[in-house]
């Protein structure tokens, strides 16, 4: 087998640029590619990036997954932080929404501006 490299994870969104801007602010990433309906952001020091494509028919997932027949969560980002309280406040200030259901004390579940779930967590 030839070597492989995961280069990006792609998110559909109603507005690729809006969602890419949110994750640039949240993660400190920079834009590598910027097209009308496609944006790629990467860590400044290199590494796996995130991509965003505009999808006019995008339907946000439901979390927790308890509503049969609705779009279910297929993946989410887990982002490790040192100070969960401070980063929770910052994520909300940047445009994230804190989920009503929080299953663990050391994890905070959020929705990004397009409704994708993601988690901030700290090591116990």
XYZ file of N, CA, C and O in Angstrom:
496
model
N 0.853 -1.184 0.000
C 0.000 0.000 0.000
C 0.893 1.240 0.000
O 1.864 1.323 0.730
N 0.511 2.224 -0.805
C 1.276 3.467 -0.847
C 0.944 4.321 0.370
O -0.135 4.198 0.943
N 1.862 5.213 0.760
C 1.583 6.093 1.905
C 0.376 6.984 1.633
O 0.156 7.416 0.515
N -0.388 7.237 2.673
C -1.551 8.118 2.553
C -1.465 9.205 3.618
O -0.823 9.028 4.651
N -2.124 10.311 3.364
C -2.142 11.432 4.300
C -3.539 12.029 4.332
O -4.067 12.400 3.282
N -4.118 12.091 5.509
C -5.385 12.790 5.662
C -5.090 14.282 5.616
O -4.327 14.799 6.440
N -5.662 14.987 4.645
C -5.357 16.407 4.477
C -6.448 17.329 4.991
O -6.164 18.471 5.368
N -7.705 16.856 5.014
C -8.786 17.730 5.422
C -10.032 16.923 5.753
O -10.153 15.762 5.369
N -10.924 17.540 6.467
C -12.275 17.046 6.707
C -13.199 18.110 6.129
O -13.004 19.303 6.383
N -14.195 17.708 5.350
C -15.051 18.665 4.637
C -16.396 18.793 5.341
O -17.044 17.794 5.639
N -16.805 20.032 5.579
C -18.103 20.349 6.164
C -18.977 21.015 5.115
O -18.545 21.974 4.474
N -20.198 20.534 4.954
C -21.190 21.252 4.164
C -21.781 22.345 5.043
O -21.887 22.181 6.264
N -22.186 23.431 4.434
C -22.765 24.550 5.181
C -23.561 25.424 4.229
O -23.287 25.439 3.025
N -24.525 26.177 4.747
C -25.246 27.105 3.882
C -24.322 28.189 3.310
O -24.550 28.695 2.228
N -23.252 28.536 4.054
C -22.301 29.556 3.631
C -20.906 29.107 4.056
O -20.547 29.198 5.231
N -20.112 28.614 3.105
C -18.779 28.090 3.400
C -17.888 29.140 4.059
O -17.140 28.836 4.991
N -17.967 30.380 3.596
C -17.093 31.430 4.126
C -17.433 31.777 5.572
O -16.541 31.976 6.395
N -18.703 31.856 5.883
C -19.121 32.162 7.262
C -18.615 31.090 8.220
O -18.071 31.402 9.284
N -18.774 29.833 7.859
C -18.350 28.762 8.750
C -16.826 28.677 8.840
O -16.274 28.473 9.926
N -16.133 28.880 7.736
C -14.664 28.896 7.768
C -14.159 30.023 8.661
O -13.212 29.830 9.442
N -14.774 31.197 8.589
C -14.382 32.319 9.447
C -14.537 31.963 10.921
O -13.672 32.273 11.745
N -15.646 31.298 11.268
C -15.868 30.878 12.650
C -14.735 29.969 13.126
O -14.153 30.189 14.196
N -14.408 28.943 12.344
C -13.368 28.005 12.766
C -11.976 28.633 12.742
O -11.128 28.268 13.559
N -11.724 29.598 11.863
C -10.449 30.328 11.918
C -10.317 31.050 13.248
O -9.266 31.005 13.896
N -11.385 31.712 13.682
C -11.348 32.419 14.964
C -11.223 31.445 16.132
O -10.454 31.673 17.061
N -11.975 30.363 16.092
C -11.985 29.401 17.190
C -10.655 28.678 17.325
O -10.141 28.514 18.438
N -10.075 28.252 16.197
C -8.885 27.409 16.231
C -7.575 28.145 15.944
O -6.497 27.573 16.103
N -7.669 29.381 15.481
C -6.455 30.100 15.110
C -5.873 29.629 13.785
O -4.698 29.815 13.516
N -6.692 29.010 12.937
C -6.251 28.531 11.630
C -6.213 29.691 10.640
O -6.771 30.757 10.891
N -5.578 29.452 9.503
C -5.487 30.453 8.440
C -6.075 29.869 7.155
O -6.106 28.656 6.963
N -6.535 30.742 6.280
C -7.127 30.320 5.002
C -6.014 29.944 4.030
O -5.080 30.710 3.813
N -6.124 28.741 3.456
C -5.175 28.287 2.434
C -5.778 28.384 1.038
O -5.088 28.680 0.078
N -7.069 28.105 0.920
C -7.771 28.200 -0.365
C -9.082 28.943 -0.140
O -9.753 28.705 0.856
N -9.418 29.821 -1.063
C -10.637 30.609 -0.937
C -11.264 30.766 -2.315
O -10.746 31.492 -3.164
N -12.340 30.031 -2.532
C -13.083 30.088 -3.786
C -14.523 30.486 -3.458
O -14.900 30.517 -2.285
N -15.352 30.774 -4.457
C -16.711 31.231 -4.161
C -17.520 30.304 -3.248
O -18.215 30.777 -2.358
N -17.427 29.001 -3.424
C -18.209 28.064 -2.605
C -17.340 27.044 -1.892
O -17.820 25.978 -1.504
N -16.068 27.347 -1.696
C -15.118 26.395 -1.117
C -14.023 27.151 -0.375
O -13.433 28.083 -0.919
N -13.769 26.754 0.872
C -12.699 27.362 1.663
C -11.954 26.248 2.384
O -12.578 25.334 2.940
N -10.623 26.333 2.391
C -9.784 25.406 3.148
C -9.005 26.216 4.166
O -8.376 27.219 3.818
N -9.061 25.767 5.433
C -8.281 26.418 6.488
C -7.327 25.376 7.076
O -7.629 24.179 7.093
N -6.168 25.855 7.546
C -5.135 24.960 8.066
C -4.479 25.581 9.300
O -4.488 26.803 9.468
N -3.865 24.745 10.139
C -3.078 25.293 11.241
C -1.885 26.061 10.671
O -1.292 25.618 9.669
N -1.501 27.192 11.267
C -0.386 27.983 10.728
C 0.917 27.189 10.625
O 1.705 27.416 9.717
N 1.140 26.242 11.532
C 2.377 25.455 11.514
C 2.271 24.208 10.642
O 3.200 23.402 10.605
N 1.147 24.036 9.956
C 0.939 22.868 9.112
C 0.134 21.799 9.827
O -0.054 21.855 11.034
N -0.351 20.852 9.069
C -1.158 19.774 9.626
C -2.475 19.648 8.887
O -2.721 20.319 7.888
N -3.321 18.781 9.402
C -4.615 18.517 8.777
C -5.511 19.737 8.867
O -5.641 20.344 9.933
N -6.145 20.080 7.767
C -7.006 21.246 7.724
C -8.477 20.884 7.777
O -8.854 19.715 7.917
N -9.294 21.895 7.674
C -10.740 21.753 7.571
C -11.169 22.470 6.289
O -10.649 23.537 5.975
N -12.116 21.869 5.588
C -12.637 22.476 4.369
C -14.137 22.694 4.522
O -14.810 21.956 5.246
N -14.636 23.683 3.806
C -16.048 24.055 3.885
C -16.558 24.282 2.482
O -15.930 24.985 1.698
N -17.687 23.652 2.193
C -18.300 23.870 0.883
C -19.739 24.319 1.080
O -20.442 23.822 1.955
N -20.124 25.295 0.282
C -21.494 25.785 0.326
C -22.415 24.724 -0.248
O -22.188 24.219 -1.344
N -23.429 24.389 0.519
C -24.443 23.415 0.102
C -25.802 24.043 0.374
O -26.249 24.099 1.528
N -26.480 24.542 -0.664
C -27.767 25.223 -0.460
C -28.831 24.359 0.210
O -29.699 24.876 0.889
N -28.761 23.053 0.050
C -29.760 22.147 0.637
C -29.313 21.577 1.985
O -29.906 20.624 2.485
N -28.276 22.148 2.575
C -27.746 21.662 3.850
C -28.842 21.630 4.926
O -29.609 22.584 5.070
N -28.887 20.535 5.671
C -29.805 20.383 6.799
C -28.969 20.096 8.039
O -28.209 19.112 8.055
N -29.052 20.925 9.077
C -28.238 20.691 10.277
C -28.637 19.388 10.972
O -29.800 19.000 10.961
N -27.660 18.722 11.584
C -27.964 17.489 12.307
C -28.674 17.765 13.622
O -28.662 18.884 14.138
N -29.288 16.711 14.157
C -29.955 16.772 15.456
C -29.048 16.093 16.475
O -28.518 15.003 16.222
N -28.826 16.731 17.608
C -28.063 16.133 18.695
C -28.698 16.542 20.005
O -29.030 17.708 20.166
N -28.844 15.646 20.957
C -28.521 14.227 20.826
C -29.433 13.545 19.822
O -30.503 14.041 19.500
N -28.997 12.424 19.308
C -29.683 11.735 18.217
C -30.878 10.947 18.735
O -30.840 9.743 18.862
N -31.941 11.651 18.998
C -33.139 11.022 19.535
C -34.390 11.337 18.729
O -35.489 11.132 19.203
N -34.225 11.849 17.533
C -35.379 12.208 16.709
C -35.318 11.419 15.410
O -34.731 11.872 14.436
N -35.903 10.212 15.391
C -35.888 9.418 14.162
C -36.469 10.211 12.982
O -37.409 10.979 13.138
N -35.869 10.026 11.828
C -36.340 10.704 10.628
C -35.700 12.058 10.398
O -35.931 12.678 9.374
N -34.888 12.552 11.349
C -34.177 13.814 11.187
C -32.714 13.529 10.856
O -32.200 12.443 11.131
N -32.034 14.508 10.284
C -30.612 14.372 9.987
C -29.858 14.082 11.280
O -29.940 14.851 12.224
N -29.133 12.983 11.316
C -28.379 12.606 12.507
C -26.938 13.090 12.398
O -26.392 13.244 11.309
N -26.302 13.287 13.548
C -24.905 13.672 13.586
C -24.078 12.529 13.000
O -24.273 11.372 13.353
N -23.172 12.852 12.078
C -22.326 11.826 11.477
C -20.899 11.904 11.981
O -20.178 10.924 11.960
N -20.463 13.061 12.386
C -19.142 13.242 12.970
C -19.152 14.545 13.738
O -20.052 15.376 13.584
N -18.158 14.694 14.600
C -17.977 15.970 15.293
C -16.510 16.133 15.630
O -15.762 15.156 15.659
N -16.100 17.357 15.875
C -14.725 17.647 16.262
C -14.620 17.633 17.780
O -15.486 18.173 18.472
N -13.558 17.034 18.299
C -13.204 17.117 19.714
C -11.964 17.995 19.799
O -10.935 17.685 19.193
N -12.060 19.097 20.549
C -10.984 20.074 20.637
C -10.541 20.158 22.089
O -11.310 20.574 22.967
N -9.296 19.747 22.358
C -8.780 19.768 23.729
C -8.372 21.195 24.107
O -7.756 21.906 23.313
N -8.730 21.587 25.326
C -8.402 22.918 25.851
C -7.815 22.777 27.248
O -8.022 21.764 27.920
N -7.084 23.791 27.703
C -6.534 23.790 29.059
C -7.543 24.328 30.070
O -7.613 23.844 31.192
N -8.286 25.356 29.679
C -9.221 26.022 30.587
C -10.621 25.939 29.976
O -10.983 26.737 29.109
N -11.401 24.967 30.434
C -12.707 24.712 29.832
C -13.658 25.890 29.997
O -14.364 26.257 29.061
N -13.670 26.508 31.161
C -14.584 27.636 31.389
C -14.244 28.816 30.476
O -15.134 29.406 29.853
N -12.972 29.167 30.393
C -12.560 30.302 29.559
C -12.823 30.023 28.080
O -13.324 30.889 27.353
N -12.518 28.814 27.622
C -12.715 28.487 26.215
C -14.194 28.328 25.877
O -14.604 28.600 24.750
N -14.998 27.925 26.847
C -16.455 27.877 26.641
C -16.973 29.285 26.382
O -17.722 29.529 25.434
N -16.565 30.220 27.216
C -16.990 31.611 27.043
C -16.510 32.172 25.709
O -17.258 32.871 25.007
N -15.277 31.847 25.319
C -14.738 32.342 24.055
C -15.479 31.743 22.869
O -15.807 32.444 21.906
N -15.785 30.440 22.925
C -16.515 29.796 21.821
C -17.880 30.448 21.626
O -18.294 30.717 20.498
N -18.563 30.731 22.720
C -19.875 31.388 22.631
C -19.715 32.804 22.068
O -20.493 33.224 21.207
N -18.698 33.516 22.513
C -18.460 34.876 22.006
C -18.160 34.863 20.505
O -18.498 35.817 19.795
N -17.550 33.781 20.004
C -17.220 33.682 18.579
C -18.404 33.230 17.729
O -18.325 33.248 16.509
N -19.504 32.792 18.372
C -20.689 32.430 17.608
C -21.200 31.019 17.818
O -22.184 30.618 17.192
N -20.556 30.245 18.686
C -21.038 28.891 18.981
C -22.239 28.963 19.918
O -22.401 29.926 20.666
N -23.055 27.922 19.896
C -24.195 27.798 20.802
C -23.952 26.604 21.707
O -23.681 25.498 21.207
N -24.034 26.808 23.004
C -23.870 25.721 23.960
C -25.099 24.828 23.903
O -26.237 25.314 23.962
N -24.895 23.517 23.764
C -26.011 22.568 23.707
C -26.697 22.488 25.070
O -26.055 22.641 26.110
N -27.991 22.229 25.064
C -28.730 22.071 26.316
C -28.258 20.842 27.079
O -28.138 20.877 28.299
N -27.988 19.759 26.364
C -27.585 18.506 26.995
C -26.064 18.433 27.070
O -25.389 18.543 26.047
N -25.540 18.286 28.268
C -24.102 18.185 28.516
C -23.833 16.876 29.257
O -24.086 16.772 30.448
N -23.319 15.847 28.566
C -23.220 14.516 29.166
C -22.061 14.297 30.133
O -22.075 13.327 30.884
N -21.040 15.168 30.132
C -19.871 14.948 30.979
C -19.389 16.267 31.567
O -19.500 17.313 30.924
N -18.797 16.201 32.757
C -18.305 17.409 33.419
C -17.085 18.020 32.734
O -16.894 19.230 32.783
N -16.237 17.218 32.115
C -15.003 17.720 31.510
C -15.140 17.971 30.004
O -14.147 18.207 29.317
N -16.379 17.935 29.502
C -16.664 18.150 28.079
C -17.807 19.153 27.952
O -18.759 19.114 28.726
N -17.708 20.052 26.984
C -18.805 20.947 26.653
C -19.159 20.727 25.193
O -18.294 20.790 24.317
N -20.437 20.469 24.943
C -20.936 20.247 23.585
C -21.520 21.560 23.073
O -22.280 22.228 23.785
N -21.161 21.905 21.844
C -21.617 23.136 21.195
C -22.156 22.813 19.811
O -21.925 21.745 19.269
N -22.801 23.812 19.223
C -23.151 23.805 17.811
C -22.457 24.993 17.167
O -22.491 26.105 17.707
N -21.818 24.762 16.016
C -21.216 25.876 15.287
C -22.333 26.663 14.596
O -23.500 26.284 14.682
N -22.025 27.777 13.937
C -23.085 28.588 13.326
C -23.947 27.868 12.287
O -25.074 28.291 12.033
N -23.456 26.761 11.714
C -24.266 25.992 10.758
C -24.969 24.818 11.424
O -25.688 24.079 10.764
N -24.762 24.642 12.734
C -25.446 23.580 13.458
C -24.679 22.284 13.626
O -25.204 21.333 14.191
N -23.411 22.230 13.171
C -22.604 21.028 13.387
C -22.204 20.964 14.870
O -21.690 21.942 15.406
N -22.377 19.825 15.517
C -21.899 19.695 16.896
C -20.371 19.631 16.939
O -19.737 19.121 16.020
N -19.795 20.166 18.013
C -18.376 19.981 18.311
C -18.213 20.049 19.815
O -19.092 20.534 20.530
N -17.098 19.517 20.297
C -16.860 19.472 21.740
C -15.550 20.143 22.094
O -14.547 19.972 21.395
N -15.569 20.891 23.175
C -14.352 21.324 23.843
C -14.211 20.417 25.064
O -15.204 20.127 25.741
N -13.004 19.972 25.340
C -12.814 19.091 26.485
C -11.445 19.341 27.121
O -10.555 19.876 26.498
N -11.344 18.980 28.392
C -10.068 19.072 29.104
C -9.768 17.712 29.730
O -10.670 16.978 30.104
N -8.478 17.419 29.811
C -8.059 16.176 30.467
C -8.362 16.256 31.943
O -8.168 17.281 32.560
N -8.818 15.147 32.481
C -9.090 15.105 33.921
C -7.839 14.707 34.675
O -6.972 14.064 34.172
